Coordinates of C-alpha atoms in Angstrom, one line a residue:
M1 CA 0.0 0.0 0.0
L2 CA 2.8 2.4 0.9
A3 CA 4.6 1.5 -2.4
M4 CA 1.4 2.5 -4.3
L5 CA 1.1 5.8 -2.4
S6 CA 4.7 6.6 -3.2
V7 CA 4.0 6.2 -7.0
L8 CA 1.1 8.5 -7.1
P9 CA 3.1 11.8 -6.8
M10 CA 5.3 10.6 -9.6
I11 CA 2.3 10.0 -11.9
A12 CA 0.9 13.4 -11.0
Q13 CA 4.3 15.0 -11.7
D14 CA 4.6 13.2 -15.1
S15 CA 1.1 14.4 -16.0
K16 CA 2.0 18.0 -15.0
N17 CA 5.2 17.9 -17.0
H18 CA 3.3 16.5 -20.0
N19 CA 0.7 19.3 -19.9
F20 CA 3.4 21.9 -19.5
E21 CA 5.2 20.6 -22.6
V22 CA 2.0 20.6 -24.6
A23 CA 1.2 24.2 -23.6
R24 CA 4.9 25.3 -24.2
N25 CA 5.1 23.9 -27.7
L26 CA 1.7 25.2 -28.8
E27 CA 2.8 28.7 -27.6
I28 CA 6.1 28.4 -29.5
F29 CA 4.3 27.3 -32.7
N30 CA 1.8 30.1 -32.4
V31 CA 4.4 32.9 -31.9
L32 CA 6.7 31.4 -34.6
Y33 CA 3.9 31.5 -37.2
K34 CA 2.9 35.0 -36.3
N35 CA 6.5 36.2 -36.8
L36 CA 6.7 34.3 -40.1
D37 CA 3.5 35.9 -41.3
M38 CA 4.6 39.4 -40.1
L39 CA 8.3 39.4 -41.1
Y40 CA 8.9 36.9 -43.8
V41 CA 10.0 38.5 -47.1
D42 CA 7.1 37.1 -49.1
T43 CA 3.3 36.8 -48.3
L44 CA 2.6 33.4 -46.9
D45 CA -0.3 31.1 -47.9
A46 CA -1.7 30.2 -44.5
N47 CA -3.8 27.3 -45.7
K48 CA -1.0 25.7 -47.5
L49 CA 1.7 26.2 -44.9
I50 CA -0.4 25.2 -41.9
T51 CA -1.8 22.2 -43.7
T52 CA 1.8 21.1 -44.6
G53 CA 2.8 21.5 -40.9
I54 CA -0.2 19.4 -39.8
N55 CA 0.4 16.7 -42.3
S56 CA 4.1 16.5 -41.3
M57 CA 3.1 16.2 -37.7
L58 CA 0.6 13.4 -38.4
H59 CA 3.2 11.6 -40.5
Q60 CA 5.1 10.9 -37.3
L61 CA 2.1 8.8 -36.1
D62 CA 0.5 6.2 -38.3
P63 CA -0.9 6.3 -41.9
Y64 CA -4.5 6.1 -40.7
T65 CA -4.5 9.3 -38.7
V66 CA -5.3 11.9 -41.4
Y67 CA -6.3 15.6 -41.6
Y68 CA -9.0 16.6 -44.0
P69 CA -9.2 20.3 -45.0
E70 CA -12.6 21.8 -45.7
S71 CA -14.0 19.1 -48.0
N72 CA -16.2 16.1 -48.2
D73 CA -13.3 13.7 -48.6
L74 CA -13.7 12.1 -45.1
K75 CA -17.5 11.6 -45.7
A76 CA -16.8 9.9 -49.0
F77 CA -14.2 7.7 -47.3
I78 CA -16.5 6.6 -44.5
T79 CA -19.6 6.1 -46.5
G80 CA -18.0 4.9 -49.7
K81 CA -20.2 7.4 -51.6
Y82 CA -19.8 10.5 -53.7
A83 CA -21.9 12.5 -56.1
G84 CA -21.0 12.1 -59.8
I85 CA -21.6 10.0 -62.9
G86 CA -20.3 6.6 -61.8
A87 CA -17.5 5.9 -64.2
L88 CA -13.8 4.9 -64.1
I89 CA -11.7 7.2 -66.1
R90 CA -8.0 7.0 -67.2
F91 CA -5.5 9.2 -69.0
H92 CA -4.7 7.8 -72.5
M93 CA -1.0 8.4 -72.9
K94 CA -1.1 8.1 -76.7
L95 CA -4.0 10.5 -77.1
K96 CA -2.8 12.7 -74.3
N97 CA -6.4 13.0 -73.1
T98 CA -8.6 11.5 -70.3
V99 CA -11.0 8.9 -71.6
I100 CA -13.8 6.7 -70.2
D101 CA -12.4 3.4 -69.0
E102 CA -15.4 1.7 -67.5
P103 CA -19.0 3.0 -66.9
Y104 CA -20.5 1.5 -63.8
F105 CA -23.8 -0.4 -64.2
N106 CA -27.0 1.5 -63.2
T107 CA -25.3 4.9 -63.0
P108 CA -25.7 8.1 -64.9
S109 CA -22.7 7.2 -67.1
Q110 CA -24.2 3.9 -68.2
E111 CA -27.7 5.4 -68.6
A112 CA -26.3 8.2 -70.8
G113 CA -24.8 5.7 -73.1
L114 CA -21.1 6.4 -72.4
K115 CA -18.7 3.7 -73.8
K116 CA -15.2 2.5 -73.0
G117 CA -12.8 4.6 -75.0
D118 CA -15.0 7.7 -75.2
I119 CA -12.7 10.8 -75.3
I120 CA -13.8 13.5 -72.8
L121 CA -13.7 16.8 -74.7
S122 CA -15.5 19.3 -72.4
I123 CA -17.7 19.6 -69.4
D124 CA -20.1 22.5 -69.8
D125 CA -18.0 25.4 -71.1
S126 CA -14.7 24.0 -69.7
T127 CA -12.4 22.2 -72.1
M128 CA -11.0 18.8 -70.9
I129 CA -8.6 18.4 -73.8
G130 CA -5.2 17.5 -72.4
K131 CA -6.4 17.6 -68.8
D132 CA -5.3 14.8 -66.3
T133 CA -7.7 12.5 -64.5
K134 CA -7.8 14.5 -61.3
Y135 CA -8.8 17.7 -63.1
V136 CA -11.5 15.9 -65.1
S137 CA -12.7 14.0 -62.0
D138 CA -13.1 17.2 -60.0
H139 CA -15.3 18.6 -62.8
L140 CA -17.4 15.4 -63.1
R141 CA -18.1 15.3 -59.4
G142 CA -20.4 17.8 -57.7
D143 CA -23.6 18.0 -55.7
A144 CA -26.2 15.4 -56.3
G145 CA -29.0 16.6 -58.5
T146 CA -26.9 19.1 -60.5
S147 CA -26.6 18.7 -64.2
F148 CA -24.0 19.5 -66.8
L149 CA -23.4 19.1 -70.5
L150 CA -20.7 16.4 -71.4
K151 CA -19.1 16.3 -74.8
V152 CA -17.2 13.2 -75.9
R153 CA -15.7 11.8 -79.1
R154 CA -16.3 8.1 -79.9
P155 CA -13.1 6.7 -81.5
S156 CA -14.9 3.9 -83.3
T157 CA -17.0 6.4 -85.4
G158 CA -15.1 9.7 -84.9
K159 CA -18.5 11.3 -84.1
I160 CA -18.9 13.8 -81.3
H161 CA -21.7 13.1 -78.8
E162 CA -23.2 15.7 -76.4
M163 CA -25.3 14.5 -73.5
K164 CA -26.9 16.2 -70.5
I165 CA -26.1 14.2 -67.3
T166 CA -27.4 14.7 -63.8
R167 CA -25.1 13.8 -61.0
R168 CA -26.4 11.5 -58.3
T169 CA -25.0 9.8 -55.2
I170 CA -22.7 6.9 -56.4
Q171 CA -21.4 4.0 -54.4
Q172 CA -17.6 4.0 -55.1
M173 CA -17.8 0.3 -55.5
P174 CA -21.0 -1.8 -55.5
T175 CA -21.1 -3.5 -52.1
I176 CA -21.9 -6.8 -53.7
P177 CA -21.0 -6.6 -57.4
Y178 CA -21.8 -10.2 -57.9
Y179 CA -23.4 -13.2 -56.2
G180 CA -24.7 -16.4 -57.7
M181 CA -24.7 -20.2 -57.7
F182 CA -21.2 -21.5 -58.7
T183 CA -22.4 -25.2 -58.7
D184 CA -25.7 -26.8 -58.0
S185 CA -25.1 -26.7 -54.3
I186 CA -22.4 -24.0 -53.7
G187 CA -23.3 -20.4 -53.6
Y188 CA -20.9 -17.4 -53.9
I189 CA -21.1 -13.9 -52.5
Y190 CA -18.4 -11.2 -53.3
L191 CA -18.4 -8.4 -50.7
T192 CA -16.2 -5.4 -51.6
Q193 CA -16.5 -3.1 -48.5
F194 CA -18.1 -2.7 -45.1
V195 CA -20.4 0.3 -45.5
D196 CA -23.7 0.9 -43.7
G197 CA -26.2 -1.8 -44.5
C198 CA -23.8 -4.2 -46.2
A199 CA -24.7 -7.0 -43.8
K200 CA -28.3 -6.7 -44.9
E201 CA -27.3 -6.9 -48.5
V202 CA -25.4 -10.1 -47.7
R203 CA -28.4 -11.4 -45.9
R204 CA -30.7 -10.8 -48.9
A205 CA -28.1 -12.4 -51.3
F206 CA -27.9 -15.4 -48.9
I207 CA -31.6 -15.9 -48.8
D208 CA -31.9 -15.6 -52.6
L209 CA -29.1 -18.3 -53.0
K210 CA -30.9 -20.6 -50.5
K211 CA -34.0 -20.4 -52.6
Q212 CA -31.8 -21.5 -55.6
G213 CA -30.7 -24.6 -53.7
M214 CA -27.5 -23.4 -52.0
Q215 CA -26.2 -25.8 -49.3
K216 CA -22.7 -24.4 -48.9
L217 CA -21.3 -20.9 -49.2
V218 CA -18.1 -19.2 -50.4
L219 CA -17.8 -15.6 -49.0
D220 CA -15.2 -13.6 -50.9
L221 CA -13.5 -10.9 -48.9
R222 CA -10.4 -10.5 -51.1
G223 CA -9.4 -6.9 -51.7
N224 CA -12.0 -5.8 -49.1
G225 CA -10.4 -2.9 -47.3
G226 CA -12.9 -2.9 -44.5
G227 CA -15.0 -0.2 -43.0
S228 CA -17.7 -0.4 -40.2
E229 CA -17.0 -2.6 -37.2
Q230 CA -20.7 -2.8 -36.5
E231 CA -21.3 -4.1 -40.0
A232 CA -18.6 -6.7 -39.5
A233 CA -20.3 -7.8 -36.3
N234 CA -23.7 -7.9 -38.0
L235 CA -22.3 -10.1 -40.8
V236 CA -20.7 -12.5 -38.4
N237 CA -24.1 -12.6 -36.6
L238 CA -25.6 -14.2 -39.8
F239 CA -23.7 -17.3 -39.0
V240 CA -23.2 -17.5 -35.2
R241 CA -25.6 -17.4 -32.2
R242 CA -26.7 -14.3 -30.3
G243 CA -24.6 -13.0 -27.4
I244 CA -21.1 -13.7 -28.9
T245 CA -18.4 -10.9 -28.6
V246 CA -17.1 -10.4 -32.1
V247 CA -14.6 -7.6 -31.5
Q248 CA -13.5 -5.4 -28.6
N249 CA -11.9 -1.9 -29.0
R250 CA -9.3 -0.8 -26.4
G251 CA -7.6 2.5 -26.2
K252 CA -6.3 5.3 -24.0
M253 CA -9.8 6.8 -23.3
E254 CA -12.2 4.6 -21.4
R255 CA -15.2 6.1 -23.2
G256 CA -13.7 5.1 -26.5
N257 CA -13.6 1.4 -25.6
H258 CA -16.4 -0.6 -27.1
E259 CA -17.6 -4.1 -27.5
Y260 CA -19.5 -5.4 -30.5
K261 CA -21.7 -8.5 -29.9
T262 CA -24.1 -10.5 -32.0
T263 CA -27.5 -9.4 -31.0
V264 CA -30.0 -11.6 -32.9
E265 CA -30.5 -15.3 -33.7
P266 CA -28.4 -16.3 -36.8
L267 CA -29.7 -16.7 -40.3
D268 CA -27.9 -20.1 -40.6
S269 CA -25.6 -21.5 -37.9
I270 CA -24.7 -24.8 -39.7
I271 CA -24.2 -24.2 -43.4
P272 CA -20.5 -24.9 -44.3
V273 CA -18.7 -21.6 -45.1
V274 CA -15.4 -20.9 -46.8
V275 CA -14.0 -17.3 -46.6
L276 CA -11.6 -16.2 -49.3
V277 CA -8.9 -13.7 -48.2
N278 CA -5.7 -12.1 -49.5
D279 CA -3.3 -9.3 -48.6
G280 CA -5.9 -6.7 -49.6
T281 CA -8.3 -8.1 -46.9
A282 CA -8.1 -5.5 -44.2
S283 CA -9.7 -4.0 -41.1
A284 CA -13.4 -4.9 -40.8
S285 CA -13.0 -7.8 -43.3
E286 CA -10.2 -9.1 -41.1
I287 CA -12.5 -8.8 -38.1
T288 CA -15.1 -10.9 -40.0
S289 CA -12.7 -13.6 -41.3
G290 CA -10.8 -13.6 -38.0
A291 CA -13.9 -13.9 -35.9
L292 CA -15.3 -16.7 -38.0
Q293 CA -11.9 -18.5 -37.7
D294 CA -11.7 -17.9 -33.9
L295 CA -15.2 -19.3 -33.5
D296 CA -14.5 -22.2 -35.8
R297 CA -17.4 -21.2 -37.9
A298 CA -15.7 -21.1 -41.3
V299 CA -12.5 -22.3 -43.1
I300 CA -10.3 -19.4 -44.3
V301 CA -8.7 -20.0 -47.7
G302 CA -6.2 -17.8 -49.6
T303 CA -3.2 -15.8 -48.4
R304 CA -2.3 -13.9 -45.3
T305 CA -4.4 -10.7 -44.8
Y306 CA -3.1 -7.2 -44.5
G307 CA -2.9 -6.9 -40.7
K308 CA -4.7 -3.8 -39.7
G309 CA -5.7 -4.0 -36.0
L310 CA -6.0 -0.2 -35.4
V311 CA -9.3 1.6 -34.8
Q312 CA -10.1 5.1 -36.1
M313 CA -12.8 7.6 -35.3
P314 CA -13.8 10.7 -37.2
L315 CA -13.6 14.1 -35.5
D316 CA -15.1 17.4 -36.5
L317 CA -12.7 20.3 -36.3
P318 CA -13.3 24.1 -36.6
Y319 CA -14.2 25.7 -39.9
N320 CA -15.7 22.5 -41.4
T321 CA -12.4 20.6 -41.3
Q322 CA -12.1 17.1 -40.0
M323 CA -9.7 14.4 -39.1
K324 CA -9.6 10.6 -38.9
L325 CA -7.9 9.6 -35.6
T326 CA -6.4 6.3 -34.4
T327 CA -7.8 5.8 -30.9
G328 CA -7.1 2.2 -30.1
K329 CA -6.6 -1.4 -31.2
Y330 CA -9.2 -4.1 -31.8
Y331 CA -9.3 -7.7 -30.5
I332 CA -11.2 -10.5 -32.0
P333 CA -12.9 -13.5 -30.1
S334 CA -9.7 -15.4 -29.3
G335 CA -8.3 -12.3 -27.6
R336 CA -5.7 -11.6 -30.3
C337 CA -4.9 -8.3 -32.1
I338 CA -3.8 -8.8 -35.7
Q339 CA -2.0 -5.5 -36.2
A340 CA 1.0 -6.3 -38.4
I341 CA 3.1 -3.1 -38.1
N342 CA 4.4 -1.5 -35.0
Y343 CA 4.6 2.2 -35.9
K344 CA 6.6 3.2 -32.7
G345 CA 5.4 6.7 -33.0
G346 CA 6.0 7.0 -36.7
S347 CA 4.7 5.8 -40.0
G348 CA 8.0 6.3 -41.8
E349 CA 11.4 4.8 -40.9
A350 CA 10.3 4.0 -37.3
A351 CA 7.6 1.6 -38.5
E352 CA 8.5 -2.1 -38.3
H353 CA 6.8 -5.3 -39.3
I354 CA 6.2 -7.6 -36.4
P355 CA 8.2 -10.8 -37.1
D356 CA 6.4 -14.1 -36.7
S357 CA 8.9 -15.1 -34.0
L358 CA 7.5 -12.3 -31.7
T359 CA 3.8 -13.2 -32.2
H360 CA 1.8 -15.0 -29.5
V361 CA -0.3 -18.1 -29.6
F362 CA -4.1 -17.9 -29.0
Y363 CA -6.7 -20.6 -29.4
T364 CA -10.0 -20.9 -31.3
V365 CA -13.2 -22.3 -29.6
N366 CA -12.1 -25.8 -30.7
G367 CA -8.6 -25.4 -29.4
R368 CA -6.8 -24.7 -32.7
E369 CA -3.7 -22.5 -32.5
V370 CA -3.9 -19.0 -34.1
R371 CA -1.5 -16.1 -33.7
D372 CA -1.7 -12.3 -33.2
G373 CA 0.3 -9.8 -35.3
G374 CA 0.7 -10.1 -39.0
G375 CA -3.0 -10.4 -40.1
I376 CA -5.1 -13.5 -40.4
M377 CA -3.2 -16.6 -41.5
P378 CA -5.6 -18.7 -43.7
D379 CA -6.3 -22.3 -42.6
V380 CA -5.5 -23.3 -46.2
E381 CA -2.9 -21.2 -48.0
I382 CA -3.3 -21.0 -51.7
R383 CA -1.3 -18.4 -53.7
P384 CA -2.8 -17.1 -56.9
D385 CA -0.8 -17.2 -60.1
S386 CA 1.5 -14.2 -60.5
L387 CA 0.9 -11.8 -63.4
P388 CA 3.8 -11.8 -65.9
N389 CA 5.3 -8.4 -66.5
I390 CA 4.2 -8.2 -70.1
A391 CA 0.5 -8.6 -69.1
Y392 CA 0.8 -5.8 -66.6
Y393 CA 2.4 -3.4 -69.2
L394 CA -0.2 -4.4 -71.9
S395 CA -3.0 -3.6 -69.5
A396 CA -1.5 -0.4 -68.0
G397 CA 0.1 0.9 -71.3
G398 CA 3.5 0.2 -72.6
R399 CA 6.8 1.8 -71.6
D400 CA 6.4 4.2 -74.6
S401 CA 2.8 5.0 -73.8
T402 CA 1.4 2.5 -76.3
E403 CA -2.2 1.8 -75.3
V404 CA -2.5 -1.2 -77.5
M405 CA -4.7 -3.4 -75.3
F406 CA -7.1 -0.6 -74.4
D407 CA -7.4 0.4 -78.1
Y408 CA -7.9 -3.3 -79.1
V409 CA -10.8 -3.7 -76.6
V410 CA -12.4 -0.4 -77.8
D411 CA -12.2 -1.7 -81.4
Y412 CA -13.5 -5.1 -80.4
I413 CA -16.6 -3.5 -78.7
A414 CA -17.3 -1.5 -81.8
S415 CA -17.3 -4.6 -84.1
H416 CA -19.2 -7.0 -81.7
P417 CA -22.6 -5.7 -80.6
T418 CA -23.0 -8.7 -78.2
I419 CA -20.8 -11.4 -76.8
A420 CA -21.5 -14.7 -74.9
A421 CA -22.4 -14.7 -71.2
P422 CA -19.5 -14.2 -68.8
S423 CA -19.4 -17.8 -67.7
E424 CA -19.2 -18.9 -71.4
F425 CA -17.1 -16.2 -73.1
E426 CA -13.8 -17.2 -74.5
M427 CA -11.4 -15.4 -77.0
S428 CA -10.6 -17.6 -80.0
D429 CA -7.0 -18.3 -80.9
A430 CA -7.6 -16.3 -84.1
E431 CA -8.7 -13.3 -82.1
Y432 CA -5.6 -13.6 -79.9
E433 CA -3.4 -13.9 -82.9
D434 CA -5.0 -10.7 -84.3
F435 CA -4.3 -9.0 -81.0
C436 CA -0.6 -10.2 -81.1
Q437 CA -0.1 -8.8 -84.6
K438 CA -1.5 -5.4 -83.4
V439 CA 0.9 -5.5 -80.5
L440 CA 3.9 -6.3 -82.7
K441 CA 3.0 -3.5 -85.2
S442 CA 2.3 -0.9 -82.5
G443 CA 5.9 -0.5 -81.3
F444 CA 4.9 -1.7 -77.8
T445 CA 7.9 -2.1 -75.5
Y446 CA 8.1 -3.0 -71.8
D447 CA 10.7 -3.7 -69.1
P448 CA 11.2 -7.4 -68.4
E449 CA 12.1 -7.8 -64.7
S450 CA 14.8 -10.3 -65.6
E451 CA 16.6 -7.8 -67.9
K452 CA 16.5 -5.2 -65.1
A453 CA 17.9 -7.7 -62.6
M454 CA 20.7 -8.7 -65.0
K455 CA 21.7 -5.1 -65.6
D456 CA 21.9 -4.5 -61.8
L457 CA 23.8 -7.7 -61.4
K458 CA 26.3 -6.7 -64.1
K459 CA 26.9 -3.4 -62.4
L460 CA 27.5 -5.1 -59.1
M461 CA 29.9 -7.7 -60.6
E462 CA 31.8 -4.9 -62.4
F463 CA 32.1 -3.0 -59.2
E464 CA 33.3 -6.0 -57.2
G465 CA 35.7 -7.1 -60.0
Y466 CA 34.0 -10.4 -60.8
Y467 CA 32.6 -9.6 -64.2
E468 CA 35.6 -10.3 -66.5
D469 CA 36.0 -13.8 -65.1
A470 CA 32.4 -14.7 -65.6
K471 CA 31.8 -12.7 -68.8
P472 CA 31.2 -15.7 -71.2
E473 CA 28.7 -17.3 -68.9
F474 CA 27.0 -14.0 -68.2
E475 CA 26.7 -13.1 -71.9
A476 CA 25.2 -16.5 -72.6
L477 CA 22.6 -16.0 -69.9
E478 CA 21.9 -12.4 -71.2
K479 CA 21.3 -13.8 -74.6
K480 CA 18.7 -16.3 -73.3
L481 CA 17.0 -13.6 -71.3
S482 CA 17.0 -11.1 -74.2
H483 CA 13.8 -9.2 -74.9
N484 CA 11.7 -11.0 -77.5
L485 CA 8.2 -9.7 -77.7
E486 CA 6.8 -12.3 -80.1
R487 CA 8.2 -15.1 -77.9
D488 CA 6.7 -13.5 -74.7
L489 CA 3.3 -13.1 -76.3
K490 CA 3.3 -16.9 -77.1
R491 CA 4.8 -18.0 -73.8
H492 CA 2.2 -16.1 -71.7
K493 CA -0.7 -16.6 -74.1
D494 CA -3.1 -18.1 -71.5
V495 CA -2.6 -15.3 -69.0
I496 CA -2.7 -12.5 -71.6
K497 CA -5.9 -13.9 -73.1
H498 CA -7.5 -14.0 -69.7
V499 CA -6.6 -10.4 -69.0
L500 CA -7.8 -9.3 -72.4
A501 CA -11.0 -11.3 -72.2
D502 CA -11.7 -9.9 -68.7
D503 CA -11.4 -6.3 -70.0
I504 CA -13.8 -7.2 -72.9
V505 CA -16.4 -8.9 -70.6
S506 CA -16.4 -5.9 -68.2
A507 CA -17.3 -3.6 -71.1
Y508 CA -20.5 -5.6 -71.8
Y509 CA -21.4 -7.0 -68.4
Y510 CA -19.8 -4.4 -66.1
Q511 CA -18.3 -5.4 -62.7
S512 CA -20.7 -8.2 -62.1
G513 CA -19.7 -9.9 -65.4
A514 CA -16.0 -9.4 -64.7
V515 CA -16.2 -11.1 -61.3
E516 CA -18.2 -14.1 -62.8
F517 CA -15.8 -14.5 -65.7
G518 CA -12.8 -14.4 -63.4
L519 CA -14.0 -17.2 -61.2
K520 CA -13.5 -19.7 -64.0
Y521 CA -9.7 -19.3 -63.7
D522 CA -9.5 -18.6 -59.9
K523 CA -7.2 -21.1 -58.1
Q524 CA -8.4 -20.0 -54.7
M525 CA -12.1 -20.4 -55.7
K526 CA -11.3 -23.9 -57.1
E527 CA -9.7 -24.8 -53.7
A528 CA -12.8 -23.5 -51.9
V529 CA -15.1 -25.6 -54.0
R530 CA -12.9 -28.7 -53.7
L531 CA -12.9 -28.3 -49.9
L532 CA -16.7 -27.8 -49.7
N533 CA -17.1 -31.0 -51.8
N534 CA -15.0 -32.9 -49.2
M535 CA -16.9 -32.4 -45.9
E536 CA -14.6 -34.8 -44.1
E537 CA -11.6 -32.6 -44.8
Y538 CA -13.6 -29.4 -44.1
H539 CA -14.5 -30.6 -40.6
R540 CA -11.0 -32.0 -40.0
I541 CA -9.6 -28.5 -40.4
L542 CA -12.1 -27.0 -37.9
I543 CA -12.0 -29.8 -35.3
P544 CA -8.5 -30.8 -34.2
E545 CA -7.9 -34.5 -33.4
S546 CA -7.5 -33.7 -29.7
R547 CA -11.2 -32.5 -29.5
K548 CA -12.7 -35.5 -31.3
E549 CA -14.2 -38.2 -29.2

């Protein structure tokens, strides 16, 4: 007792010193800026300078603590919504102009008849010729209900089209761009983000699939960056009983601590579930997949998730400014926090990835070992096929700004009024050969990673004095790795055809069609289906031998 009493004055003194340091530094900053404003040789831009100072200060913390000047950026981030036309745009390097890349289904862009490849010429009286995507996007967005005149040139015909478009609230990504029956008994739901009401959308999709005969479910959370913790708890509640703690928030302020529980009876507590995850699965989607893993309610398939175990809250600041502030960490049912990076008071050099050797063991309901730190490790790890460098450059535009794949798809759309359904569409070998010839004639170039690595190795060998001794072997290897576009197009034919076909399908069937088409070639989806067709193996994963009677 005496020891505790002796510590109390030290705590009080530390608090007093802290408060003094805060007040002292705020006063210094205030006086410093006043002198800058009064005495500096040039007139200062207060908004720019102070915002730079704020951002520099927040950079010392973590990347999720962000200041938003007077704007609606934070609202758009939290809700996943904005007011605009609902289209993906890109800067066409060859045309030096911003073009329509993909209109979204059931949005003003689709309803107005915009097509992939349309060149954006003007918005009202403002020319968009030569303007970058940010400039054009800022003009396309605005208040819901406002209208503008859009002028575009369609490259397939050369005709100029003028259309009046009324902006409306757009979901940045459809919450569920696609769901459907993958086999006679296995249903599939792809959830892209945890925005308000998303658990209800999953519920509706689930009920619809049950009516179609679903007996097993694949829930796809790959690339889902998260969102609302409450929605994560609501989604878990679809599959587990009432009264279960899904996630707990713990931070410095007692009033900021919170517990999210399941509150109603589940929709289905016995249907076999596989959850697909990858390194883009983060935040609320990690809460969902992690809770279902901790509760032994689903088998997790894919690759290790992102590892975001920090909790943010929005704060309103003076003059309609806002900030998103990290206030604590979250803990899922086993008691673990899956935060992968220790920022140590800084998001730059001080940040360090927590090594697996320093993580701790926790246990699921059935006694399976799981670990904190480093995200959610899947029960079955399946790595997707890597994308060859040539496919990336063809899709993004060549090193010399050759937009050959984009232009091919635009021409393909113009000459094919319709195509087969996403699950049936295939590019013929003749069509692929036609594409290859266009690539070869276009002057397309790209940087093979092997060539770059060889150049770096050669420089290192020359620096260390080993190159002359190994020169014949090195030159022979260089010759084998030399850039050969025609050979690479043949070698990676299957992958490039898939990327090209995916782009074509999305132009006809939008995001829903692209998802459905992609599932045909999805290694992780194939593993999920294999697992759900082998219930003995499925249950063996969830129930360790030590728990079986």
